[in-house]
Amino acid sequence: MEKKHITLKDIAKALKISISTVSRSLKDHPEISTGTKELVCEYAEKHKYKPNILALGLRMQKNNTIGVIIPEIVHYFFSSVLSGIEKEAEKEEYKVLFCQSNEDYEREIICTETLLSAQVCGVLASVSKKTTQFDHFQEIIDNDIPIVFFDRICTGINTDKVVVDDYTGAFNAVEHLINTGCKRIAFLGCNPILAISNNRRMGYEDALRKHRIPVDKSIMTICDTKELALEIVPKILQSHDKIDAFFTVNDEVAATCINILNSSGYKIPDEISVCGFTNSYLSQFTSPTLTSVDQRGFEIGSTAARLLINRLKNNENKDGILSKVVKTKLVIRESTR
Amino acid sequence: MEKKHITLKDIAKALKISISTVSRSLKDHPEISTGTKELVCEYAEKHKYKPNILALGLRMQKNNTIGVIIPEIVHYFFSSVLSGIEKEAEKEEYKVLFCQSNEDYEREIICTETLLSAQVCGVLASVSKKTTQFDHFQEIIDNDIPIVFFDRICTGINTDKVVVDDYTGAFNAVEHLINTGCKRIAFLGCNPILAISNNRRMGYEDALRKHRIPVDKSIMTICDTKELALEIVPKILQSHDKIDAFFTVNDEVAATCINILNSSGYKIPDEISVCGFTNSYLSQFTSPTLTSVDQRGFEIGSTAARLLINRLKNNENKDGILSKVVKTKLVIRESTR
DNA sequence: CTTTCTTATGCAAACGTTTGCATAATCTAT
DNA sequence: ATAGATTATGCAAACGTTTGCATAAGAAAG
């Protein structure tokens, strides 16, 4: 039977002063006498006054909330990102409104509408695999709401973005494989319409070139799920018996490789090395444990949030588009020599 | 240079009618003539009128937002839960405000304050491992905001909750081990102050009793992380050479068991079976793949959200506390016979 | 003792809705 | 023609803030 929430009006009435005086007292306005200030603050404290965020938002035309659109939260990388976002947002007293597109274009549109109608003051998004049109994102921008894309950025639209250095990450990983004696390294990539995919492939190719190893298209293929791996990897092993390493676009495929190799009697890493990408939770639990490129989800999230919040704070500062690159880091474990 | 957002007032002015008529037209109020209605709706449609959610919230004293407190989102189970919550919330046009306690008591308090100040109309929460006081949750209730706990429920407080049937899950898993020929099954559990832990242990013990296998405390221990497993499991293997199965409280420990067993030369499942709990992503990638009790994160999330939303919708209906149990399901893979 | 300048306070509008009540216009029945 | 009922519309308050402006009281200056 608690009173719902005490308001400025209640305080004013109790103290027999005006609402504006109460309001000003609470925000330490210089034109209020210290006596009244103390009185008000004490009363507010005692009765646990909390400003009504809706009224405040209405008055101020903003609600200190940032919207997040994530393809699928049940992935190590994306949940790390969300974690990073949350940390940064909390630090700056922003709230985080969470939406999930489920890798679906239609649902992504709904997400943008939800965020728009929730009147968030900024958006962080990673686009779904199925998205090829970007009008819904454009609409956010048209409403003067800043948006920062992370990881799966949106090439069609001119906004801030945060990506990982896929190219360098792949390059370093492949160079590590080469330096540890691998000469014939298969590349298991993903759909080349994603920028991510191409960058990793180019890192792979350039590392080979640097070390004068021929780039052989016959051992490069699209293979980004467990199912595909179960089908493709055995074929590669049979047809190209000289393969001595797999470099994969994610840890799921790498882990599947490891399992296939184990059960086919290959010694990892002595006969064949395996290197993944993401450095997910998984990589600590394969046997042998998996060498992988750390995709820095948490940092991606916090960096993106940081960027957005900065933009929100000094919104006069429209100094063009910012594009941040978070450095990957190769985490070497037992699956490479 | 878009106009920020069109309001009822704008429509009223443009159409030279009053704001109230516009408002009523848009919600198909019977006392408005069809002519005006059409006019208004058409105009609203054309100019993409979106009601201002803050004003609406202020007026209606609610904002259709539910707050979620999750210990650590970078866990398969919790991210599944969030996914389930999001699905259900979206269906009912609720927004999801996300907070993370990081398994920390202090941060959990901050989360509750954030949600309170955000004026959410309901809360879904799983308590942190470190929490032993519940005043902050009580405060939410004192503010007349319904709260539903999931998985890690809060025994000190009388509210709705959704849990998984840990007891039966464990019971069935252990019975499966027994039925496939295991006789000496080690139990690797977690901190008994969590209700979860006790329920699983009791399921384990009762399954043994049912099959007239003695409960032996010497092969039951607290071991709920990879680090602990790396230390404890080898010891168990040495001192109790007749162990023929491990039943673990989570998949992380189970996966670690598998790795230890593999590298010690044990044949899984022929010599030793392993059964985990959660049925996380991990369980598909161990070698052999892991038999595990599916903890139904997604269903937990959607059930909890459902419960909360029902409570919000007919808030007159205060028919006591509801406690829902989501059924686990044993997913049998290669690590058991 | 006026006048001017501080200092402290209050009034009222605004943010964008919803909704009870009043009222204007039209229609129906006498 | 007139009263009464019906239909369509508008007014204004309310939700809880912030803030420009007005104003009251007291102090300083003439």
XYZ file of C-alpha atoms (C1' of nucleotides) in Angstrom:
734
model
C 0.000 0.000 0.000
C 2.968 2.278 -0.607
C 2.394 5.594 -2.270
C 3.343 4.953 -5.854
C 6.016 7.562 -6.298
C 6.594 10.881 -4.676
C 6.671 13.828 -7.085
C 7.910 17.380 -7.052
C 4.387 18.474 -6.434
C 4.164 16.372 -3.298
C 7.358 17.860 -1.952
C 6.177 21.344 -2.804
C 2.911 20.824 -1.039
C 4.529 19.309 2.030
C 7.035 22.122 2.306
C 4.570 24.809 1.244
C 6.749 26.112 -1.531
C 6.364 26.097 -5.276
C 7.193 23.256 -7.596
C 9.783 25.278 -9.419
C 11.641 26.017 -6.231
C 11.712 22.340 -5.450
C 12.934 21.511 -8.902
C 15.673 24.104 -8.753
C 16.718 23.152 -5.260
C 17.278 19.590 -6.284
C 19.564 20.582 -9.076
C 21.500 23.018 -6.975
C 20.429 26.106 -8.845
C 22.433 29.150 -7.625
C 19.411 31.374 -7.150
C 17.920 29.271 -4.400
C 18.850 30.010 -0.809
C 20.893 27.366 0.897
C 18.259 27.042 3.562
C 15.499 25.965 1.211
C 17.874 23.774 -0.712
C 18.783 21.819 2.371
C 15.199 21.542 3.404
C 14.136 20.226 0.040
C 17.023 17.857 -0.413
C 16.531 16.426 3.005
C 12.860 15.825 2.396
C 13.526 14.356 -1.024
C 16.161 12.064 0.379
C 13.955 10.940 3.196
C 11.041 10.145 0.940
C 13.185 8.594 -1.761
C 12.213 11.014 -4.437
C 13.027 9.711 -7.908
C 12.399 11.954 -10.869
C 9.818 10.570 -13.224
C 11.794 9.563 -16.227
C 8.874 9.783 -18.598
C 7.998 13.325 -17.657
C 11.629 14.203 -17.844
C 11.979 12.579 -21.220
C 8.913 14.340 -22.480
C 10.076 17.691 -21.271
C 13.643 17.267 -22.440
C 12.781 15.430 -25.601
C 15.072 12.543 -24.882
C 15.058 9.525 -22.678
C 18.650 8.432 -22.243
C 18.042 5.112 -23.819
C 20.037 3.456 -26.536
C 18.562 0.755 -28.687
C 20.501 -2.324 -29.667
C 19.725 -4.579 -32.601
C 21.501 -7.892 -32.507
C 21.042 -10.741 -34.974
C 21.144 -13.615 -32.508
C 22.032 -13.174 -28.903
C 22.760 -16.868 -28.425
C 26.191 -16.523 -29.916
C 29.258 -15.974 -27.912
C 30.394 -13.058 -29.990
C 27.120 -11.176 -29.878
C 26.489 -11.755 -26.227
C 29.986 -10.444 -25.547
C 29.162 -7.386 -27.575
C 25.983 -6.809 -25.619
C 27.928 -7.180 -22.433
C 30.350 -4.499 -23.566
C 27.536 -2.212 -24.569
C 25.819 -2.647 -21.259
C 28.950 -1.839 -19.318
C 29.580 1.369 -21.172
C 25.948 2.428 -21.151
C 25.584 1.867 -17.457
C 28.662 3.959 -16.783
C 27.048 6.893 -18.549
C 23.601 6.280 -17.126
C 22.102 5.208 -20.373
C 19.556 2.459 -20.524
C 19.800 -0.368 -23.015
C 16.780 -1.408 -25.019
C 17.381 -4.798 -26.532
C 16.010 -6.162 -29.809
C 16.807 -9.300 -31.713
C 16.450 -9.617 -35.457
C 16.877 -13.392 -35.526
C 18.867 -12.951 -38.732
C 15.624 -12.022 -40.406
C 15.016 -8.995 -42.595
C 11.364 -8.557 -41.655
C 12.091 -8.779 -37.966
C 14.896 -6.338 -38.360
C 12.420 -3.836 -39.715
C 10.182 -4.425 -36.727
C 13.169 -3.825 -34.494
C 13.872 -0.471 -36.050
C 10.235 0.485 -35.682
C 10.221 -0.570 -32.063
C 13.281 1.498 -31.334
C 11.911 4.439 -33.218
C 8.637 4.327 -31.376
C 10.479 3.903 -28.088
C 12.163 7.173 -28.917
C 15.627 5.928 -28.180
C 18.251 8.600 -28.562
C 20.714 6.388 -30.394
C 21.016 2.966 -31.996
C 23.678 0.287 -32.114
C 23.150 -2.371 -34.739
C 24.655 -5.321 -36.507
C 22.772 -6.208 -39.656
C 21.174 -9.556 -40.267
C 22.590 -11.947 -42.827
C 19.452 -11.667 -44.913
C 19.375 -7.895 -45.151
C 20.093 -6.368 -48.520
C 17.967 -3.239 -48.312
C 18.607 -0.535 -45.795
C 15.618 1.792 -45.877
C 14.685 0.948 -42.337
C 18.081 2.056 -41.103
C 17.911 5.139 -43.250
C 14.658 6.005 -41.552
C 16.373 6.047 -38.193
C 18.899 8.481 -39.522
C 16.166 10.569 -41.109
C 14.714 10.910 -37.641
C 17.987 12.421 -36.534
C 18.858 9.448 -34.392
C 22.525 8.582 -34.621
C 23.343 4.987 -35.381
C 26.571 3.074 -35.043
C 26.995 -0.233 -36.805
C 29.260 -2.877 -35.406
C 30.835 -5.932 -36.994
C 28.231 -6.496 -39.681
C 28.197 -2.991 -40.970
C 25.874 -1.519 -43.492
C 27.722 -0.447 -46.575
C 24.773 1.318 -48.107
C 24.574 3.915 -45.369
C 26.932 6.583 -44.282
C 27.327 6.292 -40.516
C 29.777 5.576 -37.755
C 30.959 2.019 -37.503
C 33.099 -0.265 -35.427
C 34.695 -3.296 -36.961
C 37.346 -5.748 -36.103
C 40.481 -5.877 -38.246
C 39.479 -9.054 -39.973
C 42.184 -8.682 -42.536
C 45.041 -8.381 -40.068
C 43.532 -10.991 -37.804
C 43.439 -13.490 -40.635
C 46.835 -12.433 -41.893
C 48.485 -12.962 -38.524
C 46.766 -16.258 -37.969
C 47.862 -17.616 -41.317
C 51.357 -16.279 -40.833
C 51.460 -18.076 -37.508
C 50.489 -21.278 -39.275
C 53.208 -20.728 -41.864
C 55.808 -19.881 -39.262
C 55.059 -23.087 -37.438
C 55.734 -25.060 -40.550
C 52.413 -25.336 -42.368
C 52.627 -25.080 -46.122
C 49.300 -26.140 -47.484
C 46.571 -24.318 -45.623
C 42.916 -24.802 -46.474
C 40.586 -21.829 -46.092
C 37.044 -22.419 -44.926
C 35.206 -19.124 -45.355
C 31.723 -17.766 -45.459
C 29.432 -16.044 -47.876
C 31.449 -13.398 -49.736
C 28.641 -10.845 -49.714
C 29.588 -10.138 -46.116
C 32.506 -7.715 -46.017
C 33.882 -9.715 -43.132
C 34.312 -12.735 -45.290
C 36.304 -11.010 -47.985
C 38.593 -9.279 -45.564
C 39.484 -12.528 -43.889
C 40.071 -14.201 -47.213
C 42.337 -11.397 -48.336
C 44.308 -11.618 -45.098
C 44.716 -15.308 -45.760
C 45.808 -14.819 -49.337
C 48.220 -12.027 -48.582
C 49.901 -13.983 -45.824
C 50.447 -16.820 -48.262
C 51.802 -14.462 -50.898
C 54.140 -12.813 -48.479
C 55.659 -16.199 -47.820
C 55.626 -17.195 -51.475
C 53.086 -19.901 -51.048
C 50.743 -20.203 -54.017
C 47.092 -19.331 -53.448
C 45.122 -22.378 -54.483
C 41.398 -21.844 -55.037
C 40.806 -25.565 -54.874
C 41.432 -25.577 -51.136
C 39.358 -22.483 -50.464
C 35.679 -22.937 -50.034
C 32.578 -21.616 -48.343
C 32.073 -23.588 -45.168
C 30.710 -21.721 -42.198
C 28.516 -24.177 -40.326
C 28.949 -27.480 -38.577
C 26.751 -29.171 -41.143
C 28.769 -27.929 -44.093
C 31.977 -28.840 -42.350
C 30.830 -32.413 -41.781
C 30.269 -32.679 -45.484
C 33.176 -30.718 -46.883
C 36.105 -31.399 -44.584
C 36.267 -35.160 -45.187
C 36.232 -34.518 -48.924
C 39.127 -32.121 -48.664
C 41.064 -34.608 -46.603
C 40.604 -37.285 -49.212
C 41.295 -35.300 -52.332
C 44.178 -33.208 -51.088
C 46.264 -35.432 -48.968
C 48.939 -32.840 -48.429
C 46.742 -30.403 -46.427
C 48.592 -29.549 -43.237
C 46.341 -26.839 -41.786
C 42.808 -25.532 -41.706
C 42.068 -21.860 -41.242
C 38.377 -21.389 -40.615
C 36.057 -18.432 -40.495
C 34.625 -19.338 -37.122
C 35.220 -21.610 -34.173
C 32.251 -23.803 -34.874
C 33.811 -25.024 -38.090
C 37.232 -25.270 -36.472
C 35.838 -27.388 -33.642
C 34.112 -29.614 -36.153
C 37.374 -29.980 -38.046
C 39.101 -31.032 -34.868
C 36.506 -33.681 -34.208
C 36.694 -35.011 -37.743
C 40.476 -35.073 -37.674
C 40.533 -36.790 -34.295
C 38.215 -39.518 -35.367
C 40.046 -39.998 -38.662
C 43.233 -40.602 -36.730
C 45.107 -37.437 -37.641
C 47.418 -36.028 -35.018
C 46.682 -32.378 -34.201
C 48.772 -30.281 -34.487
C 51.624 -32.528 -35.583
C 50.082 -33.643 -38.839
C 47.434 -30.983 -39.275
C 47.004 -27.651 -37.495
C 43.665 -25.958 -36.999
C 43.048 -22.286 -36.402
C 39.636 -20.728 -35.841
C 38.200 -17.252 -35.674
C 36.252 -15.653 -32.783
C 38.011 -17.174 -29.794
C 34.672 -18.213 -28.435
C 33.978 -20.130 -25.294
C 34.207 -23.247 -27.417
C 37.904 -22.845 -28.085
C 38.858 -23.758 -24.527
C 36.954 -27.002 -24.632
C 37.973 -28.705 -27.802
C 40.619 -31.330 -27.544
C 43.239 -30.194 -28.295
C 42.216 -26.688 -27.317
C 41.780 -24.385 -30.242
C 44.055 -21.653 -31.493
C 41.780 -18.841 -32.592
C 41.691 -15.182 -33.523
C 40.074 -13.252 -30.710
C 37.281 -11.189 -32.156
C 37.076 -8.907 -29.106
C 33.319 -8.847 -28.793
C 33.328 -7.023 -25.499
C 35.593 -4.294 -26.856
C 33.535 -3.988 -30.013
C 30.482 -3.432 -27.875
C 32.025 -0.941 -25.518
C 33.723 0.931 -28.354
C 30.518 1.201 -30.313
C 28.620 2.402 -27.259
C 31.381 4.888 -26.476
C 31.240 6.255 -30.005
C 27.492 6.601 -29.887
C 27.448 8.253 -26.496
C 30.112 10.739 -27.518
C 28.069 11.601 -30.525
C 25.019 12.071 -28.322
C 26.794 14.220 -25.770
C 28.208 16.814 -28.111
C 25.798 16.569 -30.942
C 27.019 19.786 -32.472
C 30.215 17.989 -33.290
C 29.249 16.573 -36.649
C 32.783 16.032 -37.839
C 32.016 13.433 -40.447
C 31.858 9.704 -40.123
C 33.951 7.845 -37.626
C 35.118 4.361 -38.301
C 36.908 2.486 -35.571
C 38.865 -0.682 -35.918
C 39.311 -2.949 -32.943
C 42.468 -4.991 -33.082
C 42.171 -8.736 -33.017
C 44.634 -10.871 -31.134
C 45.727 -14.369 -31.977
C 45.250 -16.703 -29.039
C 47.541 -19.640 -29.484
C 46.499 -22.892 -27.902
C 47.174 -26.531 -28.626
C 45.692 -26.990 -32.080
C 48.658 -25.295 -33.731
C 52.301 -26.053 -33.238
C 16.350 18.363 -42.199
C 13.326 16.222 -41.561
C 10.709 17.459 -39.165
C 11.470 15.625 -35.966
C 8.181 13.918 -35.357
C 4.663 14.819 -36.293
C 2.284 15.191 -33.344
C -1.440 15.198 -32.793
C -1.283 18.943 -32.599
C 0.283 19.150 -36.036
C -2.444 17.013 -37.516
C -5.111 19.042 -35.747
C -3.702 22.274 -37.063
C -3.337 20.966 -40.590
C -6.871 19.634 -40.643
C -8.304 22.530 -38.649
C -9.874 20.324 -36.044
C -9.173 19.851 -32.377
C -6.511 17.652 -30.889
C -9.043 15.520 -29.096
C -10.855 14.773 -32.322
C -7.605 13.673 -33.866
C -6.771 11.511 -30.896
C -10.172 9.872 -30.942
C -10.177 9.386 -34.672
C -6.949 7.488 -34.538
C -8.275 5.090 -31.988
C -11.506 4.554 -33.800
C -13.687 6.121 -31.162
C -17.393 5.548 -31.994
C -18.435 9.155 -31.507
C -16.361 10.439 -34.382
C -17.895 10.610 -37.840
C -16.442 8.267 -40.368
C -15.611 11.199 -42.593
C -13.275 12.853 -40.117
C -11.833 9.532 -39.122
C -10.816 8.759 -42.656
C -9.423 12.194 -43.134
C -7.345 11.997 -40.010
C -6.129 8.475 -40.546
C -5.149 9.220 -44.071
C -3.191 12.271 -43.032
C -1.570 10.414 -40.166
C -0.619 7.553 -42.421
C 0.803 9.843 -45.036
C 2.914 11.755 -42.572
C 3.952 8.692 -40.644
C 2.475 9.765 -37.375
C 3.894 7.822 -34.449
C 2.498 8.450 -30.999
C 5.050 9.850 -28.618
C 5.702 7.045 -26.249
C 6.927 9.263 -23.464
C 3.851 11.429 -23.471
C 1.757 8.323 -23.644
C 3.626 6.741 -20.801
C 3.305 9.850 -18.728
C -0.389 10.134 -19.356
C -1.109 6.476 -18.860
C 1.375 5.967 -16.059
C 3.075 3.074 -17.746
C 5.546 2.576 -20.490
C 5.173 -0.978 -21.689
C 8.691 -1.873 -20.817
C 9.896 -4.851 -18.881
C 13.247 -4.861 -17.201
C 15.510 -7.881 -17.252
C 18.326 -8.573 -14.818
C 20.689 -11.268 -15.939
C 23.858 -12.347 -14.141
C 26.057 -12.832 -17.188
C 24.769 -12.690 -20.687
C 27.813 -14.475 -22.113
C 26.467 -17.839 -21.128
C 24.521 -20.022 -23.408
C 21.758 -20.571 -20.922
C 21.228 -16.917 -20.088
C 21.421 -15.698 -23.634
C 18.824 -18.327 -24.541
C 16.637 -17.021 -21.762
C 16.971 -13.466 -23.018
C 16.099 -14.663 -26.461
C 12.926 -16.257 -25.148
C 12.015 -13.147 -23.228
C 12.543 -10.975 -26.245
C 10.334 -13.144 -28.412
C 7.452 -13.079 -25.991
C 7.813 -9.401 -25.218
C 7.886 -8.429 -28.850
C 4.736 -10.401 -29.483
C 2.917 -8.350 -26.898
C 4.541 -5.075 -27.850
C 6.570 -4.785 -24.736
C 10.049 -3.390 -24.813
C 12.931 -5.096 -23.094
C 15.305 -3.116 -20.937
C 18.425 -5.131 -20.350
C 20.692 -5.057 -17.300
C 23.571 -7.252 -16.293
C 24.600 -7.868 -12.710
C 27.905 -9.539 -13.572
C 27.273 -11.922 -10.701
C 27.880 -9.017 -8.381
C 25.679 -7.944 -5.504
C 26.478 -4.243 -5.738
C 25.827 -4.143 -9.449
C 22.612 -6.010 -8.948
C 21.444 -3.214 -6.688
C 22.346 -0.683 -9.344
C 20.338 -2.726 -11.834
C 17.239 -2.615 -9.679
C 17.659 1.123 -9.254
C 18.060 1.594 -12.961
C 14.924 -0.363 -13.675
C 13.018 1.435 -10.988
C 14.035 4.828 -12.278
C 13.248 3.728 -15.809
C 9.757 3.058 -14.540
C 9.505 -0.366 -16.054
C 6.152 -1.985 -15.509
C 7.566 -5.371 -14.596
C 10.832 -7.137 -13.895
C 12.334 -10.497 -14.798
C 15.375 -11.472 -12.804
C 17.805 -14.229 -12.006
C 19.804 -13.484 -8.899
C 23.557 -13.265 -8.815
C 25.633 -15.928 -7.110
C 26.845 -13.423 -4.572
C 23.449 -12.174 -3.473
C 22.328 -13.087 0.001
C 20.200 -10.038 0.837
C 17.096 -9.182 -1.053
C 16.082 -5.695 0.013
C 16.634 -4.310 -3.451
C 14.183 -6.788 -4.913
C 11.760 -6.099 -2.119
C 11.900 -2.432 -3.043
C 10.705 -3.253 -6.531
C 7.747 -5.067 -5.080
C 7.093 -2.222 -2.662
C 6.769 -0.001 -5.699
C 4.015 -2.267 -6.938
C 6.067 -3.564 -9.795
C 5.549 -7.268 -10.323
C 8.664 -9.366 -10.539
C 9.179 -12.884 -11.807
C 12.338 -14.760 -10.926
C 13.700 -17.402 -13.220
C 16.176 -20.201 -12.643
C 18.061 -18.606 -9.782
C 15.074 -17.702 -7.732
C 14.960 -15.659 -4.628
C 13.804 -17.694 -1.715
C 13.506 -14.740 0.646
C 10.757 -13.106 -1.379
C 7.289 -14.152 -2.181
C 6.814 -13.757 -5.938
C 6.132 -15.611 -9.128
C 8.911 -17.802 -10.371
C 9.916 -20.060 -13.202
C 12.340 -22.867 -12.671
C 13.471 -25.914 -14.460
C 12.782 -29.298 -12.917
C 16.328 -29.811 -11.803
C 15.402 -32.752 -9.663
C 13.705 -34.722 -12.397
C 16.297 -33.701 -14.935
C 19.054 -35.046 -12.759
C 17.044 -38.103 -11.818
C 16.399 -39.044 -15.419
C 19.956 -38.431 -16.458
C 21.330 -40.615 -13.702
C 18.759 -43.280 -14.390
C 19.848 -43.224 -18.014
C 23.427 -43.780 -16.887
C 22.337 -46.641 -14.687
C 20.189 -48.196 -17.390
C 23.120 -48.149 -19.763
C 25.193 -50.096 -17.306
C 26.932 -47.547 -15.123
C 27.208 -48.463 -11.483
C 29.610 -46.057 -9.910
C 28.643 -42.564 -10.878
C 30.554 -39.531 -9.625
C 28.604 -36.355 -8.959
C 30.247 -33.019 -9.682
C 27.943 -30.349 -8.253
C 27.988 -26.729 -7.311
C 27.644 -24.593 -4.245
C 24.772 -26.006 -2.177
C 23.443 -22.576 -1.183
C 21.889 -22.438 -4.642
C 18.596 -24.296 -4.629
C 19.462 -25.586 -8.071
C 22.407 -27.449 -6.739
C 20.529 -29.303 -4.048
C 17.730 -30.295 -6.345
C 20.122 -31.831 -8.805
C 21.968 -33.629 -6.080
C 18.740 -35.050 -4.713
C 17.730 -36.217 -8.164
C 21.064 -37.948 -8.430
C 20.781 -39.571 -5.034
C 17.220 -40.720 -5.494
C 17.968 -42.296 -8.848
C 20.767 -44.250 -7.226
C 18.527 -45.299 -4.357
C 15.781 -46.381 -6.660
C 18.230 -48.753 -8.307
C 19.727 -49.844 -5.012
C 23.089 -48.285 -5.640
C 24.668 -46.878 -2.510
C 25.112 -43.117 -2.292
C 28.785 -42.548 -1.680
C 29.720 -39.054 -0.468
C 33.327 -39.693 -1.384
C 32.534 -39.462 -5.080
C 30.326 -36.395 -4.707
C 32.015 -33.042 -4.685
C 31.677 -29.410 -5.533
C 33.176 -28.887 -8.941
C 31.482 -26.368 -11.196
C 34.239 -24.740 -13.236
C 36.847 -25.832 -15.708
C 39.607 -24.926 -13.284
C 38.178 -27.013 -10.479
C 37.582 -29.887 -12.845
C 41.174 -29.883 -14.028
C 42.227 -30.252 -10.426
C 39.586 -32.591 -9.075
C 38.779 -35.011 -11.876
C 42.272 -36.507 -12.171
C 42.290 -37.080 -8.429
C 39.008 -38.907 -8.578
C 40.264 -41.043 -11.420
C 43.299 -42.050 -9.437
C 41.705 -42.732 -6.101
C 38.543 -44.419 -7.249
C 39.483 -46.618 -10.129
C 36.046 -48.099 -10.450
C 34.297 -44.879 -11.490
C 32.335 -45.578 -14.662
C 30.437 -42.324 -15.103
C 30.497 -38.637 -14.351
C 27.334 -36.649 -13.859
C 28.149 -32.967 -13.806
C 26.272 -29.841 -12.890
C 27.085 -28.084 -16.130
C 28.469 -28.713 -19.585
C 31.670 -26.860 -18.949
C 32.718 -29.396 -16.361
C 31.468 -32.266 -18.496
C 33.472 -31.050 -21.474
C 36.531 -30.747 -19.306
C 35.974 -34.298 -18.056
C 35.828 -35.519 -21.599
C 39.101 -33.852 -22.443
C 40.797 -35.233 -19.366
C 39.465 -38.711 -20.028
C 40.486 -38.582 -23.661
C 44.022 -37.566 -22.912
C 44.305 -40.132 -20.129
C 43.402 -42.838 -22.590
C 39.954 -43.731 -21.293
C 37.394 -44.814 -23.844
C 34.192 -42.763 -23.711
C 31.526 -44.061 -23.286
C 32.729 -47.658 -23.161
C 34.832 -47.333 -20.048
C 33.435 -44.127 -18.626
C 30.252 -42.268 -19.510
C 29.837 -38.524 -19.108
C 26.598 -36.627 -18.762
C 26.325 -32.863 -18.433
C 23.633 -30.371 -17.600
C 22.428 -27.430 -19.723
C 22.717 -28.861 -23.202
C 24.676 -25.839 -24.256
C 26.193 -25.127 -27.614
C 29.296 -26.844 -26.298
C 27.685 -30.233 -26.132
C 27.623 -30.621 -29.893
C 31.313 -29.959 -30.253
C 32.990 -32.166 -27.728
C 34.394 -35.392 -28.957
C 32.523 -37.607 -28.388
C 29.525 -35.299 -28.386
C 28.027 -34.782 -24.975
C 24.872 -36.262 -23.501
C 23.286 -33.495 -21.474
C 20.117 -32.411 -19.727
C 18.504 -29.676 -21.764
C 17.872 -26.745 -19.465
C 15.391 -25.123 -21.857
C 16.662 -21.585 -21.561
C 14.460 -20.259 -24.313
C 11.338 -21.740 -22.734
C 12.317 -20.468 -19.311
C 12.595 -17.001 -20.777
C 9.373 -17.065 -22.711
C 7.469 -18.655 -19.828
C 8.715 -16.060 -17.380
C 7.843 -13.245 -19.748
C 4.431 -14.774 -20.358
C 3.771 -14.991 -16.646
C 4.793 -11.406 -16.104
C 2.775 -10.073 -18.986
C -0.311 -11.937 -17.848
C 0.108 -10.449 -14.436
C 0.444 -7.007 -15.998
C -2.563 -7.369 -18.226
C -5.100 -8.338 -15.614
C -3.561 -6.848 -12.572
C -6.735 -7.239 -10.600
C -6.137 -10.948 -10.707
C -3.965 -11.301 -7.634
C -4.558 -14.990 -7.185
C -1.478 -15.701 -5.136
C 1.952 -16.685 -6.236
C 2.509 -18.661 -9.387
C 5.376 -21.042 -9.697
C 6.006 -22.686 -13.037
C 8.250 -25.594 -13.716
C 9.702 -26.088 -17.155
C 10.428 -29.684 -17.973
C 13.967 -30.640 -18.832
C 14.729 -33.181 -21.476
C 17.659 -35.513 -21.641
C 19.519 -35.194 -24.918
C 21.448 -38.364 -25.498
C 24.585 -38.115 -27.590
C 27.783 -40.078 -27.824
C 29.269 -39.645 -24.383
C 26.885 -42.173 -22.864
C 26.175 -45.667 -24.062
C 12.494 58.352 1.978
C 12.647 57.190 -2.538
C 15.171 54.684 -6.180
C 17.859 50.929 -7.852
C 19.939 46.528 -7.396
C 20.128 41.948 -5.513
C 18.266 37.745 -4.006
C 14.858 34.402 -3.574
C 10.668 32.710 -5.001
C 6.511 31.775 -7.773
C 3.632 31.662 -12.125
C 2.634 29.575 -16.100
C 3.737 27.547 -20.412
C 5.485 23.741 -22.663
C 6.485 18.726 -23.850
C 2.332 15.102 -26.382
C -1.027 12.482 -24.956
C -6.009 10.931 -23.111
C -10.566 11.687 -21.516
C -14.620 13.659 -18.750
C -17.540 17.063 -19.606
C -19.678 20.808 -22.121
C -21.632 22.292 -26.260
C -23.027 22.839 -30.971
C -25.414 20.846 -34.666
C -28.573 17.849 -36.588
C -32.383 14.704 -36.332
C -36.755 12.561 -34.452
C -40.986 12.604 -32.493
C -44.675 14.978 -30.819
C -42.752 24.533 -34.048
C -40.678 22.767 -30.108
C -38.754 19.678 -26.889
C -35.813 15.834 -26.491
C -32.573 12.738 -28.162
C -28.688 11.836 -30.857
C -24.361 12.769 -33.018
C -20.088 15.081 -33.614
C -16.814 18.108 -31.926
C -14.063 20.993 -28.769
C -12.272 22.610 -24.147
C -9.399 21.937 -20.594
C -7.289 19.307 -17.059
C -4.082 15.966 -16.010
C 0.389 13.193 -16.076
C 5.621 15.284 -13.811
C 9.026 17.851 -15.289
C 11.944 22.331 -16.687
C 12.627 27.108 -17.365
C 11.831 32.074 -19.039
C 9.870 35.647 -16.998
C 7.592 38.277 -13.424
C 7.601 39.717 -8.807
C 8.233 40.279 -3.861
C 11.264 41.415 -0.243
C 15.126 43.208 1.455
C 19.671 45.722 0.928
C 22.374 49.349 -0.781
C 22.744 53.797 -2.535
C 21.369 58.358 -3.319
